[in-house]
CSV table of N, CA, C and O in Angstrom, one decimal:
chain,number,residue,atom,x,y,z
B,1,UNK,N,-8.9,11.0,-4.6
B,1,UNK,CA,-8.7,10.3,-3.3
B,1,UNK,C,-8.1,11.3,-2.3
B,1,UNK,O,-7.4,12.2,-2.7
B,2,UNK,N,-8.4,11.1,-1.0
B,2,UNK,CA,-7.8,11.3,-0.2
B,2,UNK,C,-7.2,11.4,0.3
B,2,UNK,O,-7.9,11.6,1.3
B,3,UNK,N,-5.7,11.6,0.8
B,3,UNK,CA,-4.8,11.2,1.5
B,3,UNK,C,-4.3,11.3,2.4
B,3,UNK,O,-4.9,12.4,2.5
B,4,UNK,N,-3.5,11.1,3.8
B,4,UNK,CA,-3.5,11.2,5.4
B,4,UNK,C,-1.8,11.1,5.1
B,4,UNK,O,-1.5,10.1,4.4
B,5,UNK,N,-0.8,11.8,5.6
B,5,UNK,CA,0.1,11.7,5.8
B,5,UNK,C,0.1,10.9,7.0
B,5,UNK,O,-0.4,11.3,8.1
B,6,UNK,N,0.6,9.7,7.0
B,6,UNK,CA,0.4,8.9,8.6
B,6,UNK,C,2.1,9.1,9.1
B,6,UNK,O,2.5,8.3,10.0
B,7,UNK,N,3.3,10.1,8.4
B,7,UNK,CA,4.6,10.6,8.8
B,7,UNK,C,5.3,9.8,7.9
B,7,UNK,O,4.9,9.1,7.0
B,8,UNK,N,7.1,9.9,8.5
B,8,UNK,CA,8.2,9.0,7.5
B,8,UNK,C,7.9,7.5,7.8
B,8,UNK,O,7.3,7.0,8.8
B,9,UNK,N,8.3,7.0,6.6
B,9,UNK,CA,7.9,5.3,6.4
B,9,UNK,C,9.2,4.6,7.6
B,9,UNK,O,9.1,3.6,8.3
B,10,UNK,N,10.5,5.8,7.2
B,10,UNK,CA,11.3,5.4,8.6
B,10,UNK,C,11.2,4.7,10.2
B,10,UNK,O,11.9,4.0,11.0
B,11,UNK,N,9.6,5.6,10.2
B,11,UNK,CA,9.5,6.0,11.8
B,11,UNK,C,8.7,4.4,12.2
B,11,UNK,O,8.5,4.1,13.3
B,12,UNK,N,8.3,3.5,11.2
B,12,UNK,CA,7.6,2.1,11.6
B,12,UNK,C,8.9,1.0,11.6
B,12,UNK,O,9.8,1.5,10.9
B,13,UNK,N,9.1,0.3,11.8
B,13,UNK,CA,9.9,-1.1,12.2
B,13,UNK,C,9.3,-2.2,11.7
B,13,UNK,O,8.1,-2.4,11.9
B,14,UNK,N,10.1,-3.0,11.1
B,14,UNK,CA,9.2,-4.4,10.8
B,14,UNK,C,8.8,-5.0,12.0
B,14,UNK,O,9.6,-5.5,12.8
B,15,UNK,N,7.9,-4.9,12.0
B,15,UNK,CA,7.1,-6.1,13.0
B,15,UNK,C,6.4,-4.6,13.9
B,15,UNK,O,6.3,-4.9,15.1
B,16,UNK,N,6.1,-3.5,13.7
B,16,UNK,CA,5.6,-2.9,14.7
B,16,UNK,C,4.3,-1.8,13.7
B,16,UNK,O,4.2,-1.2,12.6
B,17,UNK,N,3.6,-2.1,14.8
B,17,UNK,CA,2.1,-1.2,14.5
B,17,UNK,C,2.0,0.0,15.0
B,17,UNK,O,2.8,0.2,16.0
B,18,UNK,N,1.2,1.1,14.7
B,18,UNK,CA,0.7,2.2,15.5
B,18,UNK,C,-0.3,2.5,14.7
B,18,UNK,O,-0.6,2.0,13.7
B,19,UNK,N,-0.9,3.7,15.6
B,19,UNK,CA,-2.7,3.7,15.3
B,19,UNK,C,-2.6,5.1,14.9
B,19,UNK,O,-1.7,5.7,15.4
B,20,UNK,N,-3.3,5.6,14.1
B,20,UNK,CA,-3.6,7.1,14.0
B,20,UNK,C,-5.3,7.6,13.5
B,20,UNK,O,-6.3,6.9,13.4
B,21,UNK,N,-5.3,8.6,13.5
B,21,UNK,CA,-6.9,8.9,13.2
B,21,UNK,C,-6.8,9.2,11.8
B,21,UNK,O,-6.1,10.1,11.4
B,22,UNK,N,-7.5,8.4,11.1
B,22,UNK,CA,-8.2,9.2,9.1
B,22,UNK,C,-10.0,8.9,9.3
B,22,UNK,O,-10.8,8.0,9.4
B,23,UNK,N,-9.8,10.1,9.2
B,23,UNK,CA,-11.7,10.7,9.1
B,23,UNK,C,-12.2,10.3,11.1
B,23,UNK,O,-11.9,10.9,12.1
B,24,UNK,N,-13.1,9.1,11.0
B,24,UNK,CA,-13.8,9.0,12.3
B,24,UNK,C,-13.4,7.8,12.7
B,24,UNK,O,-14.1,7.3,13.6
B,25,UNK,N,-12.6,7.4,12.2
B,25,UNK,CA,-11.7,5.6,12.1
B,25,UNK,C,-10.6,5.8,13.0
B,25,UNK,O,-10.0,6.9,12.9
B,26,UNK,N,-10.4,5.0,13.7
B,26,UNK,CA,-8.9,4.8,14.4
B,26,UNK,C,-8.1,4.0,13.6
B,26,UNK,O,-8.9,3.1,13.5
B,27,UNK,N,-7.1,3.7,12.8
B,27,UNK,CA,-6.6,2.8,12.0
B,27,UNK,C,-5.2,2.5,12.7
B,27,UNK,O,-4.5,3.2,13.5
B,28,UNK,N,-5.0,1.2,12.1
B,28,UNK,CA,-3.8,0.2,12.4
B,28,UNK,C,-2.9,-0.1,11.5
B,28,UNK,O,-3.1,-1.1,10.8
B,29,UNK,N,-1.6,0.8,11.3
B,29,UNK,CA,-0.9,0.7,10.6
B,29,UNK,C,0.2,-0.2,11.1
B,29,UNK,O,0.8,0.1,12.2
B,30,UNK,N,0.7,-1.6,10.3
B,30,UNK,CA,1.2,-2.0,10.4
B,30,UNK,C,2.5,-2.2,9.0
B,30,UNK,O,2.3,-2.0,7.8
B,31,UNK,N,3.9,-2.7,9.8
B,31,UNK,CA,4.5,-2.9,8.6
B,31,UNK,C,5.2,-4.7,8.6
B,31,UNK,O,5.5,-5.1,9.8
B,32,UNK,N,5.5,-5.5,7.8
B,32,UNK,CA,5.5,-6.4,7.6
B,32,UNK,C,6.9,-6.6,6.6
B,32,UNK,O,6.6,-6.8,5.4
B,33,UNK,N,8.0,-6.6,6.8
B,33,UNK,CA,8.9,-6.7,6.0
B,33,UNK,C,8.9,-5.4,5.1
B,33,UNK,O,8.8,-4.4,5.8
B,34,UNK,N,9.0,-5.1,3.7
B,34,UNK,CA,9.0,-4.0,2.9
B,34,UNK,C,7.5,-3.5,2.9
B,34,UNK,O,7.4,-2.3,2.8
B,35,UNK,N,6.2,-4.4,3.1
B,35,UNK,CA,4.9,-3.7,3.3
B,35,UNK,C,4.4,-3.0,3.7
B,35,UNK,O,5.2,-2.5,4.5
B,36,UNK,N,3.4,-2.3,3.7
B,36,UNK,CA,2.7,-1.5,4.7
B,36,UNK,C,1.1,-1.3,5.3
B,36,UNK,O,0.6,-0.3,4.9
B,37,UNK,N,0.2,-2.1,6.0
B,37,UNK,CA,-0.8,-2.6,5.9
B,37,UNK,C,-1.4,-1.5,6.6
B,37,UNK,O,-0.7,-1.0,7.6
B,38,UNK,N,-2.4,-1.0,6.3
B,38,UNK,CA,-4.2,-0.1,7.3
B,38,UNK,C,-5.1,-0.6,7.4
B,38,UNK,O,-5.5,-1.2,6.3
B,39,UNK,N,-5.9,-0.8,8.6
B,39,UNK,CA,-6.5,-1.5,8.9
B,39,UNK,C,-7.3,-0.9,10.3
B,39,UNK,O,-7.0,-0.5,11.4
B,40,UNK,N,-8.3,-0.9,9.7
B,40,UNK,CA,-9.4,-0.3,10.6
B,40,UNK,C,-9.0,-1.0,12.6
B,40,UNK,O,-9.0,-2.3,12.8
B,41,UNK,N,-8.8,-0.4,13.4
B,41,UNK,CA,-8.1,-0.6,14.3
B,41,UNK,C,-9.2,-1.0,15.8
B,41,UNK,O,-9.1,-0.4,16.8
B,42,UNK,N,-9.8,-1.8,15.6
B,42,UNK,CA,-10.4,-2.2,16.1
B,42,UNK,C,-11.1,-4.0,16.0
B,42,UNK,O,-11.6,-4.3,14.9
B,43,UNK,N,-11.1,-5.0,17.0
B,43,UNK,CA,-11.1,-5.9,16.7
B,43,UNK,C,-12.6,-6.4,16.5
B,43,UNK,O,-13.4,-5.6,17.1
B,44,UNK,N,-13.2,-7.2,16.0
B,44,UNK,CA,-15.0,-7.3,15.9
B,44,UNK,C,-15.0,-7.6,16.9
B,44,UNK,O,-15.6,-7.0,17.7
B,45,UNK,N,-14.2,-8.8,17.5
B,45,UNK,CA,-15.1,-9.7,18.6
B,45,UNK,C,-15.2,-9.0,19.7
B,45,UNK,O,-15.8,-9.6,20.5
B,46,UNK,N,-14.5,-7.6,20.3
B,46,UNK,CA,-14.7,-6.9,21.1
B,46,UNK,C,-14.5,-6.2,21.3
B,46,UNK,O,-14.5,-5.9,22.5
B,47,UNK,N,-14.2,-5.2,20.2
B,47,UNK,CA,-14.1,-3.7,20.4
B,47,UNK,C,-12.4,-4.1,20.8
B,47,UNK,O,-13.1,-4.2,19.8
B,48,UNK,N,-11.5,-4.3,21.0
B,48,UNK,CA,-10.0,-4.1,21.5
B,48,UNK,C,-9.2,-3.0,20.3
B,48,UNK,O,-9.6,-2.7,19.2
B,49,UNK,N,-8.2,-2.7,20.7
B,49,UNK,CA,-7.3,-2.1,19.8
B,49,UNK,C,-6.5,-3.0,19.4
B,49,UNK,O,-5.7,-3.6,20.1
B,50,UNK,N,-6.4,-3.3,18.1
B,50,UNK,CA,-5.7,-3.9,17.1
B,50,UNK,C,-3.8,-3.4,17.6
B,50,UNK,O,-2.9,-4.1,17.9
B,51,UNK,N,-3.8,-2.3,17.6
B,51,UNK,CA,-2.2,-1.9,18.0
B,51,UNK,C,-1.6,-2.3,18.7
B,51,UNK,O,-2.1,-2.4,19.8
B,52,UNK,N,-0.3,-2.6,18.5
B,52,UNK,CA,0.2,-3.4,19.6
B,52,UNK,C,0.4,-5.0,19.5
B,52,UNK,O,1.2,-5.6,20.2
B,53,UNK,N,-0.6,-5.8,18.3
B,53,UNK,CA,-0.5,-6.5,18.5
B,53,UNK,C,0.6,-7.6,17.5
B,53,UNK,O,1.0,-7.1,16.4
B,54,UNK,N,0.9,-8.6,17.7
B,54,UNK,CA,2.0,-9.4,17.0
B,54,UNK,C,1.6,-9.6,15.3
B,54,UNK,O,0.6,-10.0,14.7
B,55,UNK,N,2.8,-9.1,14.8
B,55,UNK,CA,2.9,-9.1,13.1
B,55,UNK,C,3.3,-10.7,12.5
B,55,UNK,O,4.5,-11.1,12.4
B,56,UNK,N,2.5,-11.2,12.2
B,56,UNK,CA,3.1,-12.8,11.4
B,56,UNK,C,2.4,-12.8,9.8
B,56,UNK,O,1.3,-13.1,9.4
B,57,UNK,N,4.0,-12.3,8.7
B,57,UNK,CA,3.5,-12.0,7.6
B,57,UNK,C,2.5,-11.3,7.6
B,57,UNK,O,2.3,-10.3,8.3
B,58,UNK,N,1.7,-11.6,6.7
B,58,UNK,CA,0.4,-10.8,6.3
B,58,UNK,C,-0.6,-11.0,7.4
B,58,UNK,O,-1.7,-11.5,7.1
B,59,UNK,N,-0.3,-10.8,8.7
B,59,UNK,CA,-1.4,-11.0,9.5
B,59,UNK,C,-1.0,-10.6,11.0
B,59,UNK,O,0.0,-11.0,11.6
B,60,UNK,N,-1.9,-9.9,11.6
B,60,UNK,CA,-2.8,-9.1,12.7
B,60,UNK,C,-3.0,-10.0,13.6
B,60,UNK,O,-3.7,-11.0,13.2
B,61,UNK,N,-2.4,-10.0,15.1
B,61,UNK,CA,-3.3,-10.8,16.2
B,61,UNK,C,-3.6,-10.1,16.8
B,61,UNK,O,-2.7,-9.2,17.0
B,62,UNK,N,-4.6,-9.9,17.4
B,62,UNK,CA,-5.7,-9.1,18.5
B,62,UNK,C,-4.9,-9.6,19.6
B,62,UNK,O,-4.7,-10.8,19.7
B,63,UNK,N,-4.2,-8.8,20.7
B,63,UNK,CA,-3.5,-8.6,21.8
B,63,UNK,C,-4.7,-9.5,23.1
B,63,UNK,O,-4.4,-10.5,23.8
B,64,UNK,N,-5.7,-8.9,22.9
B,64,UNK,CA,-6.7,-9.0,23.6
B,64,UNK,C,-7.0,-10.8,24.3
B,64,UNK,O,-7.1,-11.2,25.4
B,65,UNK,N,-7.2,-11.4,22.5
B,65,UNK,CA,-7.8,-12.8,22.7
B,65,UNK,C,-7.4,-13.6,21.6
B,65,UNK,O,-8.0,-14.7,21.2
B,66,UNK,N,-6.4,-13.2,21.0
B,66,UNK,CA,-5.6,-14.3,20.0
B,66,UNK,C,-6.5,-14.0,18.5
B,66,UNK,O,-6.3,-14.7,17.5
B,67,UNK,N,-7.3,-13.3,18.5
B,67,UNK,CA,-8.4,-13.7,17.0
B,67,UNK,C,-7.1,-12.9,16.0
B,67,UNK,O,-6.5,-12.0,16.6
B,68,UNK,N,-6.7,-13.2,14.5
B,68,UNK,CA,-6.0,-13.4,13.6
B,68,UNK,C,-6.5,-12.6,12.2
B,68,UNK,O,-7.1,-13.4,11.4
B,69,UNK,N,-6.3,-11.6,11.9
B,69,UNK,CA,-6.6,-10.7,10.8
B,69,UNK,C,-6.0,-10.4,9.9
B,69,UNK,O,-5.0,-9.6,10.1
B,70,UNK,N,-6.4,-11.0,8.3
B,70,UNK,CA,-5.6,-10.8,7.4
B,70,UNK,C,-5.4,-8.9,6.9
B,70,UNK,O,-6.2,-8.2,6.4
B,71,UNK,N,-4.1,-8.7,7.1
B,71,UNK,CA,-3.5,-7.4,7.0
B,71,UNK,C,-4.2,-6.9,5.3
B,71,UNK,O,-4.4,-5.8,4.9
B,72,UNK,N,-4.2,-7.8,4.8
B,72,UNK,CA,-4.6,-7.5,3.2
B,72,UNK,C,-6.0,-7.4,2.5
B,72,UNK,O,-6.3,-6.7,1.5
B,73,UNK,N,-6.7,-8.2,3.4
B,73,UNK,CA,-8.5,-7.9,3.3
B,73,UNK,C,-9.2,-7.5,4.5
B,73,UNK,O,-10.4,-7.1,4.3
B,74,UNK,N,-8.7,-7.6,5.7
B,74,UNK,CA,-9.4,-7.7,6.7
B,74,UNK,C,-10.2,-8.6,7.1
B,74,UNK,O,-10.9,-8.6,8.1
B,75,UNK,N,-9.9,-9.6,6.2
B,75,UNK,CA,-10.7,-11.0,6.7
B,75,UNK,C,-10.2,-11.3,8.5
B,75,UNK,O,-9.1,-11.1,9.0
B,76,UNK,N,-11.2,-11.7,9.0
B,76,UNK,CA,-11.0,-12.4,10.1
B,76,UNK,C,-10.7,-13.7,9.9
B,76,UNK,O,-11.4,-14.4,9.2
B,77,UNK,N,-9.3,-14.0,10.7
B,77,UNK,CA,-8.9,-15.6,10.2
B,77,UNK,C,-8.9,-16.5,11.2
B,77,UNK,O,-8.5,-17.6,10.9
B,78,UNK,N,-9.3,-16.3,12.3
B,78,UNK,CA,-9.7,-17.1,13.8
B,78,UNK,C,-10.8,-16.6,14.7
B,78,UNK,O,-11.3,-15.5,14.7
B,79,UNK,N,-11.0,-17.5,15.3
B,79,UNK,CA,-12.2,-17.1,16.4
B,79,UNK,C,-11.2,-16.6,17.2
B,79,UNK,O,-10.0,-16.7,16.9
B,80,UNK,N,-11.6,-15.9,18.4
B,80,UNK,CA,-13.3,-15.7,18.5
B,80,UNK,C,-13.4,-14.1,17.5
B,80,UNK,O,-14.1,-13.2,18.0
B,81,UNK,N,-12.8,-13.9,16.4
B,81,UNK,CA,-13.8,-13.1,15.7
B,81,UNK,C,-13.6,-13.3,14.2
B,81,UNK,O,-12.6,-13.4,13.6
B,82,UNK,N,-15.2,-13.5,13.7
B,82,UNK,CA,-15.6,-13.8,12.4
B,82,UNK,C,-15.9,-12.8,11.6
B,82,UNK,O,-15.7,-12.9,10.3
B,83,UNK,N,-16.4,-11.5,12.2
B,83,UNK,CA,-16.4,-10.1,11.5
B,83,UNK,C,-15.0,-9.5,10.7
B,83,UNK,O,-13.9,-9.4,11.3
B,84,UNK,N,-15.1,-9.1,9.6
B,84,UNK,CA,-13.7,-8.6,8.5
B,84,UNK,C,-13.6,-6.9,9.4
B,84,UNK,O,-14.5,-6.5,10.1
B,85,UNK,N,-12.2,-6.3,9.3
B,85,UNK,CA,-12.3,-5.1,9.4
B,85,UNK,C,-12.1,-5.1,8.3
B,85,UNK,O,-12.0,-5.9,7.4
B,86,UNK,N,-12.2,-2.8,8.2
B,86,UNK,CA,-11.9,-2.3,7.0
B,86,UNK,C,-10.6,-2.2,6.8
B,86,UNK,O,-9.7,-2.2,7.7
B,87,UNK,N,-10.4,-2.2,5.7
B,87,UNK,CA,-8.5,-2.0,5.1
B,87,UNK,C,-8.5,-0.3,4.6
B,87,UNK,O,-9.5,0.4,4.5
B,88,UNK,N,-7.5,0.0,4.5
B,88,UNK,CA,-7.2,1.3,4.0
B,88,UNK,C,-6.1,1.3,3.1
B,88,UNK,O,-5.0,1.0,3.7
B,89,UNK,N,-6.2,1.5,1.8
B,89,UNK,CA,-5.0,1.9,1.0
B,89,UNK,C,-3.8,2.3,1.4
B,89,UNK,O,-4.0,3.2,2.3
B,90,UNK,N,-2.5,2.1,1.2
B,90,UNK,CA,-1.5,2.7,1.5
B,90,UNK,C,-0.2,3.3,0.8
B,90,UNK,O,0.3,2.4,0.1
B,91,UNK,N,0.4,4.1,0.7
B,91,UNK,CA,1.7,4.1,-0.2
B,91,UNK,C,2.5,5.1,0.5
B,91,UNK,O,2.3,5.8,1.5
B,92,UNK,N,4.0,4.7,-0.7
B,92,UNK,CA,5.2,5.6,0.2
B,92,UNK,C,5.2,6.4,-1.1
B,92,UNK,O,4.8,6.1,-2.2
B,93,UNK,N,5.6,7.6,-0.7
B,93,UNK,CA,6.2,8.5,-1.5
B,93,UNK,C,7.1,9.8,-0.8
B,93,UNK,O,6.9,10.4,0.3
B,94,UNK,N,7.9,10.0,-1.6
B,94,UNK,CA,8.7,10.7,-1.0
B,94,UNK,C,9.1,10.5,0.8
B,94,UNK,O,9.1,11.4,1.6
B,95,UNK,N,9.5,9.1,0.9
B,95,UNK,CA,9.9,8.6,2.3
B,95,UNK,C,8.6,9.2,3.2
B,95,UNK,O,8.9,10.0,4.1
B,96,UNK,N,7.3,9.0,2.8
B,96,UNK,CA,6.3,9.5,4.0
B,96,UNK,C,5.5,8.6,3.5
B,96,UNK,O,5.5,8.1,2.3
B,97,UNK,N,4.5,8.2,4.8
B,97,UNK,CA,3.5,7.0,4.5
B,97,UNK,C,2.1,7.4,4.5
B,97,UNK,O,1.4,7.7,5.5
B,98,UNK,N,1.9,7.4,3.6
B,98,UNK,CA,0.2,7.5,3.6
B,98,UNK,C,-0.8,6.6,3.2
B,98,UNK,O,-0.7,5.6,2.5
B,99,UNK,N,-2.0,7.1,3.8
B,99,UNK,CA,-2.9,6.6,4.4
B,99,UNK,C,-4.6,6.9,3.5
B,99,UNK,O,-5.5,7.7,3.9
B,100,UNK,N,-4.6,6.3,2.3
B,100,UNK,CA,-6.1,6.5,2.1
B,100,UNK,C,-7.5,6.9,2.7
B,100,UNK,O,-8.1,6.0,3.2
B,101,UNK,N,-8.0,8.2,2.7
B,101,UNK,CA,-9.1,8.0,4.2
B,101,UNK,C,-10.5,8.1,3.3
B,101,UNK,O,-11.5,8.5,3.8
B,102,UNK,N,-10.5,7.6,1.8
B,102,UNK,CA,-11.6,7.5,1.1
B,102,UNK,C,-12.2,6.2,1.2
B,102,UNK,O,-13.2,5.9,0.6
């Protein structure tokens, strides 16, 4: 496997996202209480940036237009988008967060 230092697990906040590059993907790392979710950073229903937008539990709202993405499959869980993103593996080790880019 691959792995992406995406920096210290310190440096995220519950409830806050940021984006980084693994491979040709923009990804949306969010954190959720002790979790840590990746998620292809892009919304289906229009291309927007997932970052930035509001953390409720296991779930992603698109800033854009309200559509609702589960942090753990990428399922799309509201209109207006029905398309899943991709997810990306995650883990801590040694207080740094990484990012699966396989």
């Amino acid at each position: 496997m691959n792995w992406i230092d995406a920096g210290p697990s310190s440096a995220l906040d519950d409830g806050q996202t940021l984006s980084i590059t693994v491979g040709r993907h923009l990804v949306a790392i969010a954190r959720s209480g002790d979790e840590y979710f990746a998620i292809e950073d892009v919304c289906t229903h229009d291309g927007a940036e997932l970052t930035g937008g509001a953390i409720e539990g296991a779930q992603i709202i698109c800033p854009r237009h309200g559509a609702r993405f589960c942090l753990r499959t990428g399922e799309a869980l509201t209109p207006p988008a029905y398309e899943p993103v991709r997810v990306f593996e995650t883990k801590i080790a040694s207080g740094r967060l990484w990012v699966c880019a396989d």
